Coordinates of C-alpha atoms and ligand atoms in Angstrom, one line a residue:
M1 CA 0.0 0.0 0.0
G2 CA 2.8 2.3 1.1
L3 CA 4.7 1.6 -2.0
T4 CA 1.6 2.2 -4.3
S5 CA 0.8 5.5 -2.8
A6 CA 4.3 6.5 -2.7
L7 CA 4.5 5.8 -6.7
G8 CA 1.2 7.6 -7.1
S9 CA 2.6 10.6 -5.4
V10 CA 5.8 10.5 -7.5
L11 CA 3.7 10.3 -10.5
F12 CA 1.5 13.1 -9.4
V13 CA 4.6 15.2 -8.7
L14 CA 5.9 14.4 -12.2
G15 CA 2.5 15.1 -13.6
L16 CA 2.4 18.5 -11.7
S17 CA 6.0 19.6 -12.8
G18 CA 4.7 18.7 -16.3
I19 CA 2.0 21.1 -16.0
C20 CA 4.0 23.7 -14.4
T21 CA 7.0 23.5 -17.0
G22 CA 4.1 23.3 -19.6
F23 CA 6.2 21.7 -22.5
V24 CA 7.6 18.4 -21.4
Q25 CA 4.7 16.1 -21.9
E26 CA 2.7 18.1 -24.4
N27 CA 2.2 16.3 -27.5
C28 CA 3.6 18.8 -29.9
T29 CA 4.8 18.5 -33.4
N30 CA 8.5 18.3 -32.7
Y31 CA 10.9 20.1 -35.1
K32 CA 13.8 19.2 -32.9
L33 CA 16.8 21.2 -32.8
Q34 CA 17.6 23.7 -35.5
F35 CA 20.5 23.0 -37.5
E36 CA 22.1 26.5 -37.1
R37 CA 23.9 27.2 -33.8
I38 CA 24.3 30.5 -32.3
Y39 CA 27.8 31.4 -31.2
S40 CA 28.4 34.0 -28.7
V41 CA 30.9 35.3 -26.1
P42 CA 30.3 36.7 -22.8
G43 CA 29.3 40.4 -22.9
D44 CA 28.0 40.3 -26.3
M45 CA 24.4 40.3 -27.5
A46 CA 22.9 37.2 -29.0
M47 CA 19.6 36.6 -30.9
L48 CA 17.8 33.2 -31.0
N49 CA 15.2 33.0 -33.7
S50 CA 12.6 30.2 -33.9
T51 CA 11.6 29.3 -37.4
L52 CA 8.3 28.1 -36.5
V53 CA 6.2 30.9 -37.4
S54 CA 6.5 30.0 -41.0
P55 CA 3.9 28.8 -43.6
D56 CA 5.6 25.5 -43.8
V57 CA 4.6 25.0 -40.2
F58 CA 1.1 26.4 -39.9
N59 CA -1.2 29.1 -41.4
F60 CA 0.1 31.7 -39.0
T61 CA -1.6 34.5 -40.9
T62 CA -5.0 33.2 -40.3
V63 CA -4.5 30.9 -37.2
P64 CA -4.1 32.8 -33.9
Y65 CA -1.1 31.5 -31.9
N66 CA 1.0 32.2 -28.8
I67 CA 4.9 31.6 -28.6
T68 CA 6.6 30.7 -25.5
W69 CA 10.3 30.3 -24.8
Y70 CA 11.7 27.8 -22.3
D71 CA 15.0 27.2 -21.0
S72 CA 15.6 23.4 -21.5
K73 CA 17.9 23.1 -18.6
T74 CA 15.4 24.4 -15.9
G75 CA 12.2 23.8 -17.8
Q76 CA 11.5 27.5 -17.0
E77 CA 9.4 29.8 -19.2
M78 CA 11.9 32.7 -20.4
S79 CA 10.7 36.1 -19.5
N80 CA 11.9 39.7 -19.8
Q81 CA 14.7 40.5 -17.4
T82 CA 15.9 44.1 -17.5
G83 CA 19.5 44.3 -19.0
R84 CA 19.6 40.5 -19.5
I85 CA 16.9 38.9 -21.5
L86 CA 14.1 40.2 -23.9
V87 CA 11.4 37.8 -25.3
K88 CA 10.0 39.3 -28.4
E89 CA 7.7 36.8 -30.2
E90 CA 9.6 34.2 -32.0
T91 CA 12.9 35.9 -31.1
L92 CA 14.8 35.4 -27.8
W93 CA 17.5 38.0 -27.1
F94 CA 20.4 37.9 -24.7
L95 CA 21.4 41.4 -24.0
N96 CA 24.5 40.4 -22.1
V97 CA 25.5 37.0 -22.7
T98 CA 27.2 35.0 -19.9
L99 CA 28.8 31.6 -19.9
D100 CA 25.8 30.2 -18.0
D101 CA 23.6 31.1 -21.0
N102 CA 25.2 28.2 -22.8
G103 CA 22.5 25.7 -23.6
E104 CA 19.3 24.8 -25.5
Y105 CA 16.2 26.9 -25.6
V106 CA 12.9 25.6 -26.6
T107 CA 10.2 27.4 -28.6
I108 CA 6.5 26.1 -28.2
V109 CA 3.9 27.6 -30.7
R110 CA 0.5 27.0 -29.5
T111 CA -2.5 27.3 -31.7
P112 CA -6.2 26.6 -30.6
F113 CA -5.9 22.9 -31.6
R114 CA -2.3 22.2 -32.1
C115 CA 1.4 22.8 -30.9
Y116 CA 4.8 23.1 -32.3
R117 CA 8.1 22.6 -30.7
Q118 CA 11.5 23.5 -31.6
A119 CA 14.9 23.7 -29.9
T120 CA 17.7 26.3 -30.5
K121 CA 21.1 26.0 -29.4
L122 CA 23.4 28.8 -28.0
I123 CA 27.0 28.2 -27.5
V124 CA 29.0 30.6 -25.4
D125 CA 32.7 30.3 -25.8
S126 CA 35.0 32.1 -23.3
L127 CA 36.9 34.9 -24.8
T128 CA 40.5 34.4 -25.6
G129 CA 43.2 37.1 -25.4
E130 CA 43.2 37.7 -29.2
C131 CA 41.1 40.3 -31.0
G132 CA 38.0 39.1 -32.7
R133 CA 35.9 36.0 -32.0
P134 CA 37.2 32.5 -31.3
R135 CA 34.8 31.1 -33.9
K136 CA 35.8 32.2 -37.3
V137 CA 34.0 32.1 -40.8
D138 CA 36.3 31.4 -43.7
Q139 CA 36.0 33.7 -46.7
T140 CA 38.4 34.1 -49.7
L141 CA 39.9 37.1 -51.3
M142 CA 41.1 36.8 -54.8
N143 CA 44.6 38.1 -55.4
G144 CA 45.1 41.0 -57.6
V145 CA 41.8 42.2 -58.0
A146 CA 39.1 44.1 -56.1
D147 CA 37.1 42.0 -53.7
T148 CA 35.0 42.1 -50.8
L149 CA 34.3 40.5 -47.4
S150 CA 30.9 39.9 -46.3
C151 CA 29.7 40.5 -42.5
P152 CA 27.9 37.4 -41.5
L153 CA 25.4 39.4 -39.4
K154 CA 22.7 39.9 -42.0
D155 CA 20.1 38.1 -39.8
Y156 CA 20.7 40.6 -36.9
M157 CA 20.4 43.6 -39.3
S158 CA 17.1 42.4 -40.8
K159 CA 15.6 41.6 -37.5
L160 CA 16.6 45.1 -36.1
D161 CA 15.2 46.6 -39.3
S162 CA 11.9 44.8 -38.6
Y163 CA 12.0 46.5 -35.2
N164 CA 12.8 49.8 -36.7
I165 CA 16.2 49.9 -34.6
S166 CA 19.2 51.6 -36.1
S167 CA 22.4 49.9 -35.9
S168 CA 26.0 50.7 -37.1
I169 CA 29.1 48.6 -38.1
K170 CA 32.6 48.7 -37.7
W171 CA 35.3 46.6 -39.3
Y172 CA 38.6 45.5 -37.7
K173 CA 41.5 43.9 -39.2
G174 CA 43.0 41.9 -36.4
C175 CA 42.6 44.4 -33.4
E176 CA 43.0 47.5 -35.7
H177 CA 39.7 49.5 -36.6
I178 CA 39.5 50.0 -40.3
V179 CA 38.3 53.6 -40.8
D180 CA 35.9 53.8 -43.9
G181 CA 37.7 55.2 -47.1
T182 CA 41.1 54.9 -45.6
G183 CA 43.8 53.3 -47.7
K184 CA 42.2 50.7 -50.0
Y185 CA 39.4 49.7 -47.7
S186 CA 35.9 51.0 -48.1
Y187 CA 32.6 50.2 -46.5
R188 CA 30.5 49.4 -49.4
D189 CA 27.2 48.8 -47.5
M190 CA 26.2 47.9 -44.0
T191 CA 27.5 44.5 -44.5
T192 CA 30.2 44.7 -47.1
L193 CA 33.9 45.6 -46.8
M194 CA 35.7 46.2 -50.0
I195 CA 39.3 46.1 -50.8
Q196 CA 40.4 47.8 -53.8
R197 CA 43.2 45.5 -54.8
V198 CA 43.8 42.4 -53.0
E199 CA 47.5 41.6 -52.0
P200 CA 48.8 38.6 -50.1
Q201 CA 49.2 40.6 -46.9
N202 CA 45.5 41.1 -46.8
N203 CA 45.2 37.5 -45.5
G204 CA 44.4 37.3 -41.8
S205 CA 41.3 37.8 -39.6
Y206 CA 38.7 40.6 -40.0
T207 CA 36.0 41.3 -37.5
C208 CA 32.7 43.1 -38.1
T209 CA 30.9 44.5 -35.1
L210 CA 27.4 45.5 -35.1
T211 CA 26.3 48.0 -32.4
F212 CA 22.7 48.9 -31.5
T213 CA 20.4 49.6 -28.5
L214 CA 17.7 47.2 -27.5
G215 CA 15.9 46.8 -24.3
G216 CA 17.5 49.8 -22.8
I217 CA 21.0 48.3 -23.5
T218 CA 23.5 49.4 -25.8
G219 CA 25.4 46.4 -27.0
S220 CA 27.0 44.7 -29.9
V221 CA 27.5 41.5 -31.6
S222 CA 30.5 40.5 -33.6
E223 CA 31.6 37.9 -36.1
T224 CA 35.2 37.1 -37.2
I225 CA 36.2 36.3 -40.6
D226 CA 39.3 34.3 -41.5
A227 CA 40.4 35.7 -45.1
R228 CA 42.5 33.6 -47.3
I229 CA 44.1 34.7 -50.4
R230 CA 43.3 32.6 -53.5
E231 CA 45.4 32.8 -56.5
V232 CA 42.7 31.0 -58.5
Y233 CA 39.9 33.3 -59.0
S234 CA 37.2 34.3 -61.5
L235 CA 35.5 37.7 -61.8
V236 CA 32.0 38.4 -63.3
P237 CA 31.5 36.8 -66.5
Q238 CA 31.2 38.8 -69.8
V239 CA 28.9 37.6 -72.4
R240 CA 30.5 38.7 -75.7
E241 CA 28.3 37.0 -78.1
P242 CA 25.3 37.2 -78.7
A243 CA 24.9 40.9 -78.1
S244 CA 21.4 41.8 -78.6
E245 CA 21.5 40.9 -82.2
I246 CA 18.9 40.3 -84.8
I247 CA 19.6 37.5 -87.0
K248 CA 17.9 36.5 -90.1
A249 CA 17.9 33.1 -91.5
E250 CA 15.8 31.1 -94.1
I251 CA 13.2 28.7 -92.9
G252 CA 14.3 25.0 -93.6
S253 CA 17.9 25.8 -93.4
S254 CA 20.3 24.7 -90.4
F255 CA 21.5 27.4 -88.1
S256 CA 24.0 27.7 -85.4
K257 CA 25.1 30.5 -83.1
R258 CA 27.7 30.5 -80.5
C259 CA 27.7 32.0 -77.0
L260 CA 31.0 33.3 -76.3
V261 CA 32.0 34.3 -72.6
F262 CA 35.1 35.7 -71.3
V263 CA 35.5 35.1 -67.6
P264 CA 38.5 37.4 -66.2
G265 CA 40.5 35.6 -63.7
V266 CA 43.1 32.9 -63.1
G267 CA 42.5 29.2 -63.2
K268 CA 39.3 27.3 -64.4
P269 CA 36.3 29.3 -63.5
F270 CA 33.2 27.7 -62.0
V271 CA 30.9 29.1 -64.6
S272 CA 28.1 27.3 -66.6
I273 CA 26.6 28.6 -69.6
L274 CA 22.9 27.8 -70.7
W275 CA 20.9 28.7 -73.7
I276 CA 17.2 29.9 -72.9
A277 CA 14.4 30.1 -75.4
R278 CA 10.8 30.9 -74.4
D279 CA 11.9 30.9 -70.8
K280 CA 13.1 27.4 -70.9
F281 CA 16.4 26.0 -70.9
I282 CA 17.5 24.1 -74.0
R283 CA 19.0 21.0 -72.0
N284 CA 19.2 18.8 -75.3
T285 CA 22.7 18.0 -76.3
Q286 CA 22.1 15.3 -78.9
P287 CA 22.2 16.0 -82.7
S288 CA 19.2 13.8 -83.0
D289 CA 17.2 16.6 -81.3
R290 CA 16.2 19.4 -83.7
V291 CA 17.3 22.0 -81.3
Y292 CA 20.2 21.3 -79.2
T293 CA 23.3 22.7 -77.7
S294 CA 26.9 21.8 -77.9
Q295 CA 29.1 21.0 -74.8
T296 CA 30.9 24.1 -73.3
S297 CA 34.3 24.4 -74.7
F298 CA 36.8 26.1 -72.6
N299 CA 40.0 28.0 -73.3
I300 CA 42.5 29.7 -71.0
Q301 CA 44.1 33.0 -72.1
D302 CA 47.0 34.9 -70.5
V303 CA 47.2 37.9 -72.8
P304 CA 46.2 40.5 -73.2
D305 CA 44.0 39.7 -70.1
K306 CA 44.1 36.8 -67.9
G307 CA 40.9 34.7 -68.1
A308 CA 39.0 31.9 -69.7
W309 CA 36.9 31.8 -72.9
L310 CA 33.9 29.6 -72.7
E311 CA 31.8 28.8 -75.9
R312 CA 28.6 26.9 -76.3
L313 CA 26.9 26.4 -79.6
L314 CA 23.0 26.8 -80.1
I315 CA 22.2 24.5 -83.0
I316 CA 18.9 24.2 -85.0
S317 CA 19.3 21.5 -87.6
E318 CA 16.3 22.6 -89.5
L319 CA 14.5 25.9 -88.9
R320 CA 10.7 25.9 -88.5
E321 CA 8.2 28.8 -88.3
E322 CA 8.0 28.5 -84.5
D323 CA 11.8 29.2 -84.2
F324 CA 11.3 32.7 -85.4
H325 CA 10.3 36.0 -83.7
I326 CA 11.6 34.7 -80.4
N327 CA 14.6 35.7 -78.3
Y328 CA 17.4 33.2 -77.5
T329 CA 19.2 34.1 -74.5
C330 CA 22.7 32.7 -73.3
R331 CA 23.0 33.0 -69.6
S332 CA 26.2 32.6 -67.7
Y333 CA 25.8 31.4 -64.1
S334 CA 28.5 32.1 -61.6
S335 CA 28.7 33.0 -58.0
R336 CA 29.4 36.6 -59.1
G337 CA 26.2 36.9 -61.0
H338 CA 24.8 35.7 -64.2
P339 CA 25.1 38.0 -67.2
E340 CA 23.4 37.2 -70.3
G341 CA 23.1 38.2 -74.0
Y342 CA 20.4 37.3 -76.5
F343 CA 19.7 37.4 -80.2
T344 CA 16.3 37.4 -82.1
L345 CA 15.9 35.2 -85.0
L346 CA 13.9 36.5 -87.8
P347 CA 13.0 35.0 -91.1
A348 CA 15.2 36.1 -94.1
D349 CA 13.6 38.9 -96.4
P350 CA 12.4 37.9 -99.6
N351 CA 15.8 38.0 -101.0
I352 CA 16.5 41.0 -103.1
I353 CA 20.1 40.8 -103.3
L354 CA 20.0 37.4 -105.0
P355 CA 17.8 38.3 -107.8
I356 CA 19.7 41.5 -108.6
G357 CA 23.0 39.5 -108.4
S358 CA 21.8 37.0 -110.8
V359 CA 20.4 39.6 -113.1
L360 CA 23.8 41.3 -113.2
G361 CA 25.5 38.2 -113.6
G362 CA 23.6 37.0 -116.4
V363 CA 23.9 40.2 -118.0
T364 CA 27.7 40.0 -117.7
V365 CA 27.7 36.5 -119.0
L366 CA 25.6 37.4 -122.1
F367 CA 27.9 40.6 -122.9
I368 CA 31.0 38.3 -122.8
I369 CA 29.3 35.7 -125.0
G370 CA 28.0 38.4 -127.3
V371 CA 31.8 40.0 -127.5
V372 CA 33.1 36.4 -128.3
I373 CA 30.5 35.7 -131.0
Y374 CA 31.1 39.1 -132.4
Y375 CA 34.7 38.4 -132.8
L376 CA 34.4 34.9 -134.1
F377 CA 31.7 35.5 -136.6
K378 CA 32.2 39.4 -137.1
V379 CA 32.2 39.1 -140.9
D380 CA 29.1 36.8 -141.1
I381 CA 27.3 38.9 -138.7
V382 CA 28.1 42.1 -140.8
L383 CA 27.2 40.2 -143.9
W384 CA 23.9 39.1 -142.2
F385 CA 22.9 42.6 -141.2
R386 CA 23.7 43.9 -144.7
R387 CA 21.4 41.2 -146.0
V388 CA 18.5 41.8 -143.5
F389 CA 18.8 45.5 -143.1
P390 CA 19.9 46.8 -146.5
V391 CA 18.3 50.2 -145.6
L392 CA 21.1 50.8 -143.2
Y393 CA 23.8 50.5 -145.8
T394 CA 22.4 52.5 -148.5
N395 CA 24.8 55.4 -148.0
K396 CA 27.8 53.3 -147.2
D397 CA 29.5 50.6 -148.9
L398 CA 26.7 49.2 -150.8
D399 CA 25.0 52.1 -152.4
G400 CA 22.7 50.0 -154.4
K401 CA 24.8 50.1 -157.4
L402 CA 26.6 47.0 -158.7
Y403 CA 29.6 49.0 -159.8
D404 CA 32.1 51.6 -158.4
A405 CA 33.1 52.9 -161.6
Y406 CA 32.3 52.7 -165.3
V407 CA 35.2 52.5 -167.6
A408 CA 35.1 53.7 -171.2
Y409 CA 37.8 53.7 -173.7
P410 CA 37.8 54.1 -177.5
Q411 CA 36.8 50.8 -178.9
R412 CA 38.5 49.1 -181.9
C413 CA 37.6 50.8 -185.1
A414 CA 36.8 54.0 -183.1
V415 CA 38.6 57.2 -183.4
G416 CA 41.5 57.3 -180.9
F417 CA 41.7 53.4 -180.5
S418 CA 45.1 52.2 -179.4
K419 CA 46.3 49.0 -178.4
E420 CA 47.8 50.3 -175.1
V421 CA 44.9 52.1 -174.0
E422 CA 42.8 48.7 -174.6
T423 CA 45.5 46.9 -172.5
F424 CA 45.3 49.5 -169.8
A425 CA 41.5 49.4 -169.6
L426 CA 41.2 45.6 -169.8
H427 CA 44.3 44.5 -167.9
T428 CA 46.1 47.2 -165.7
L429 CA 43.0 49.1 -164.6
P430 CA 41.1 46.1 -163.4
Q431 CA 44.3 44.5 -161.9
V432 CA 45.1 47.6 -159.7
L433 CA 41.5 48.9 -158.9
E434 CA 39.8 45.7 -158.6
K435 CA 42.4 43.3 -157.4
A436 CA 44.4 45.6 -155.3
C437 CA 41.9 48.4 -154.2
G438 CA 38.6 46.1 -154.2
Y439 CA 36.6 48.3 -156.5
K440 CA 34.0 46.9 -158.8
L441 CA 34.4 48.3 -162.3
F442 CA 32.1 47.9 -165.2
I443 CA 34.3 48.0 -168.3
A444 CA 32.7 48.3 -171.6
G445 CA 33.6 45.6 -173.7
R446 CA 34.7 43.2 -170.8
D447 CA 32.1 40.5 -169.6
C448 CA 33.5 41.0 -166.2
L449 CA 32.0 39.7 -163.1
P450 CA 31.9 41.8 -160.1
G451 CA 34.7 40.9 -157.6
H452 CA 34.5 40.5 -153.8
G453 CA 34.9 43.8 -152.5
K454 CA 36.2 43.2 -149.3
S455 CA 38.6 46.1 -148.7
P456 CA 37.4 48.7 -146.4
T457 CA 36.2 52.0 -148.0
W458 CA 39.2 54.2 -146.8
W459 CA 41.5 51.8 -148.4
R460 CA 39.8 51.8 -151.7
K461 CA 39.8 55.6 -151.8
L462 CA 43.5 55.7 -150.7
C463 CA 44.2 53.2 -153.5
L464 CA 42.3 55.0 -156.0
M465 CA 44.2 58.3 -155.3
V466 CA 47.5 56.6 -155.7
F467 CA 46.4 54.9 -159.0
A468 CA 44.9 58.2 -160.3
R469 CA 48.3 59.9 -159.8
V470 CA 50.0 57.1 -161.6
I471 CA 47.7 57.4 -164.6
V472 CA 48.2 61.1 -164.6
L473 CA 51.9 60.5 -164.6
V474 CA 51.8 57.9 -167.1
A475 CA 49.4 60.0 -169.4
S476 CA 51.7 63.0 -169.2
R477 CA 54.8 61.1 -170.3
S478 CA 53.1 59.2 -173.2
K479 CA 52.1 61.0 -176.2
C480 CA 48.9 59.3 -176.6
Ligands
NAG501 C1 0.2 12.6 -30.0 O1 -0.3 12.9 -31.2 C2 -0.4 12.0 -32.4 C3 -1.0 12.5 -33.5 O2 -0.6 13.7 -33.9 C4 -0.8 10.6 -31.8 O3 -0.8 9.6 -32.9 C5 -0.5 10.3 -30.6 O4 -1.1 9.1 -30.0 C6 -0.4 11.3 -29.6 N1 0.2 10.9 -28.3 C7 -0.2 11.3 -27.2 C8 0.6 10.8 -25.8 O5 -1.2 11.7 -27.0
NAG502 C1 13.1 34.1 -37.7 O1 12.2 33.2 -38.0 C2 11.1 33.5 -38.8 C3 10.1 32.5 -38.9 O2 9.8 32.1 -37.5 C4 11.5 33.9 -40.2 O3 10.4 34.4 -40.9 C5 12.5 35.2 -40.1 O4 13.0 35.3 -41.3 C6 13.6 34.8 -39.1 N1 14.6 35.9 -39.0 C7 15.7 35.8 -39.1 C8 16.6 37.0 -38.8 O5 16.3 34.8 -39.3
NAG503 C1 -4.2 29.0 -45.0 O1 -5.4 29.6 -44.8 C2 -6.1 29.9 -46.1 C3 -7.4 30.4 -45.6 O2 -8.0 30.0 -44.4 C4 -6.4 28.8 -47.0 O3 -7.0 29.2 -48.3 C5 -4.9 28.2 -47.3 O4 -5.1 26.8 -48.0 C6 -4.2 27.8 -45.8 N1 -2.9 27.2 -46.2 C7 -2.3 26.2 -45.5 C8 -0.9 25.8 -45.9 O5 -3.0 25.6 -44.8
NAG504 C1 -2.5 33.1 -25.9 O1 -2.3 33.7 -24.6 C2 -3.4 34.6 -24.1 C3 -3.0 35.1 -22.9 O2 -2.2 34.2 -22.1 C4 -4.8 33.6 -24.1 O3 -5.8 34.6 -23.7 C5 -4.9 33.1 -25.5 O4 -5.9 32.2 -25.3 C6 -3.7 32.4 -26.0 N1 -4.0 31.8 -27.4 C7 -3.7 30.7 -27.8 C8 -4.1 30.5 -29.1 O5 -3.0 29.7 -27.0
NAG505 C1 9.4 41.9 -23.2 O1 9.5 43.3 -23.4 C2 9.4 43.7 -24.8 C3 9.8 45.3 -25.0 O2 9.8 45.8 -23.7 C4 7.9 43.4 -25.1 O3 7.5 43.7 -26.5 C5 7.6 42.0 -24.9 O4 6.3 41.6 -25.1 C6 8.0 41.5 -23.4 N1 8.0 40.0 -23.5 C7 7.2 39.5 -22.5 C8 7.2 37.9 -22.6 O5 6.6 40.2 -21.4
NAG506 C1 27.1 42.5 -18.6 O1 27.4 41.7 -17.4 C2 28.5 42.0 -16.6 C3 28.5 41.1 -15.6 O2 27.8 40.0 -15.7 C4 28.5 43.6 -16.3 O3 29.9 43.7 -15.9 C5 28.6 44.4 -17.6 O4 28.6 45.8 -17.3 C6 27.2 44.0 -18.5 N1 27.2 44.8 -19.6 C7 26.1 45.6 -19.8 C8 26.4 46.2 -21.3 O5 25.4 45.8 -19.1
NAG507 C1 10.7 54.1 -37.8 O1 11.4 55.1 -36.8 C2 11.3 56.4 -37.5 C3 12.0 57.3 -36.7 O2 13.0 56.7 -35.9 C4 9.8 56.8 -37.8 O3 9.9 58.1 -38.4 C5 9.1 55.7 -38.7 O4 7.8 56.0 -38.8 C6 9.4 54.4 -37.9 N1 8.8 53.5 -38.9 C7 8.1 52.4 -38.4 C8 7.5 51.4 -39.4 O5 7.9 52.3 -37.2
NAG508 C1 49.5 35.5 -44.2 O1 50.2 34.9 -45.2 C2 51.6 34.8 -45.0 C3 52.2 34.1 -46.1 O2 51.4 34.0 -47.3 C4 51.8 34.1 -43.6 O3 53.2 34.2 -43.4 C5 51.0 34.9 -42.6 O4 51.3 34.1 -41.3 C6 49.6 34.9 -42.9 N1 48.8 35.5 -42.0 C7 47.7 35.3 -41.3 C8 47.2 36.2 -40.4 O5 47.3 34.3 -41.6
NAG509 C1 13.8 40.1 -77.0 O1 14.3 40.9 -75.7 C2 14.4 42.3 -75.8 C3 15.1 42.9 -74.7 O2 14.8 42.1 -73.4 C4 13.1 42.8 -76.0 O3 13.1 44.2 -76.2 C5 12.4 42.2 -77.1 O4 11.1 42.9 -77.2 C6 12.5 40.8 -77.1 N1 12.0 40.2 -78.4 C7 11.1 39.1 -78.5 C8 10.8 38.8 -79.7 O5 10.7 38.5 -77.5

């Protein structure tokens, strides 16, 4: 009996304590321990944020809820303590962290019908003698170029912004305060420290300290970065091609366009290149697909600028109607951004240049053929022309008369007949004027056939002139 009542009272006590601590035996959906740990040191401020108030957990915009924070060590609900602790909805603030604060804190979100539970871990490290925090975040600086360090306190800043609380930031290299704008350092925005040109001596630890006033206390939170200088680096990719081009192509033809990207830097960059059409990635890489891309090729360059050239082809084996009037975008993906370039594909204009070209070409060919034919068959053509268009030749060579000259001389038995004259008229005259000069003579008393007058007109005239002088000469000498 004694044992049973004792057991009963133990159970009762346990049950009572469960009711008191509130969260131990409650049947809540357990989201366990948040993966992210909060690191702090004594004297700093620290923020624990529960992620239960999220659409992934419950419909917090429509469902009413209460949030309670518990210390898992004591099972006690966390409450406001001036200068020490501030409970604000899903956020638990330690305003002046002590080593005792190390531990897990549990959030319970209760809605009218359900509850959700999550734990968050705060790890408090004791301060060492050195400047900065014992836990460090690794970041790299690229040697020889401008680079930045990023303060890992963005969560704090956005939370303070949501409270409408102003804060200020200070950077330190080791123990030394970096004044904004001095030397090659500048504060680019609330969270970024810019180094104009990184040198090997820029390695080492940097601390950013965020100072603000909360719950009546002005405090700060700091993070330390271990910056290492890296020789291998890459800067923002530059898409050189395509450059907002308009490209015309003929339907049915094959088409290809390269995407050319230059990544300034040293070593192989972690950059991928993708072609996009109609907001979709072109993932096909097989030539059996009508639209596909090549693999990305890659080339290191040292001069004039250090960097890498990347190239990826977009290939359309046969252009169809649907391929036109859309933008093809080539986008480069890198940790430093994703610049892109595009071209628009349009159908080729009804080709004007080709017909003009072929007409001109045709005319040229015809002209050449004409010239050749003319030289080969010049005579035949002229003769043919004379035959076909005699009108054109009336005033020229053929004046419609059969003979060029009529030769008359005293006939036998006539007065003044002479053997010499007859010989001259019948032999010498024709010999010279007809054979040599190409005239056609009608010589009375000779049944002569017209010869082939092929000699040019000017030649005949010259010939006649010379012969006339000869006759005059002969006549003046002879006494005939
Ligand atoms: C807790 O709730 C689950 C369903 O949400 C149910 O299956 C389980 O039996 C409950 N446990 C207790 C102890 O009520
Ligand atoms: C804190 O958690 C809430 C969800 O409960 C989330 O919306 C918010 O972004 C978180 N804040 C920070 C600074 O992480
Ligand atoms: C949240 O509530 C709204 C309105 O009651 C409903 O339309 C929506 O589906 C709910 N979402 C979830 C995730 O339950
Ligand atoms: C939240 O707490 C208030 C006051 O303690 C209480 O009146 C209300 O019912 C609680 N709401 C929920 C959803 O538990
Ligand atoms: C703690 O104090 C803050 C500001 O003074 C207030 O908004 C908050 O509701 C308080 N929390 C509790 C649990 O009383
Ligand atoms: C934080 O607490 C320590 C002792 O626990 C005290 O000396 C110090 O002044 C407190 N800091 C602030 C900002 O209140
Ligand atoms: C934030 O604070 C400023 C003054 O410090 C005030 O003018 C402004 O209205 C506040 N905004 C909100 C959303 O509370
Ligand atoms: C910085 O790098 C140099 C050599 O590159 C090394 O000697 C030095 O210890 C480093 N300093 C820090 C703080 O890491
Ligand atoms: C292509 O993109 C440019 C710039 O984004 C835009 O001005 C143009 O209208 C787009 N053309 C088509 C056909 O989508």
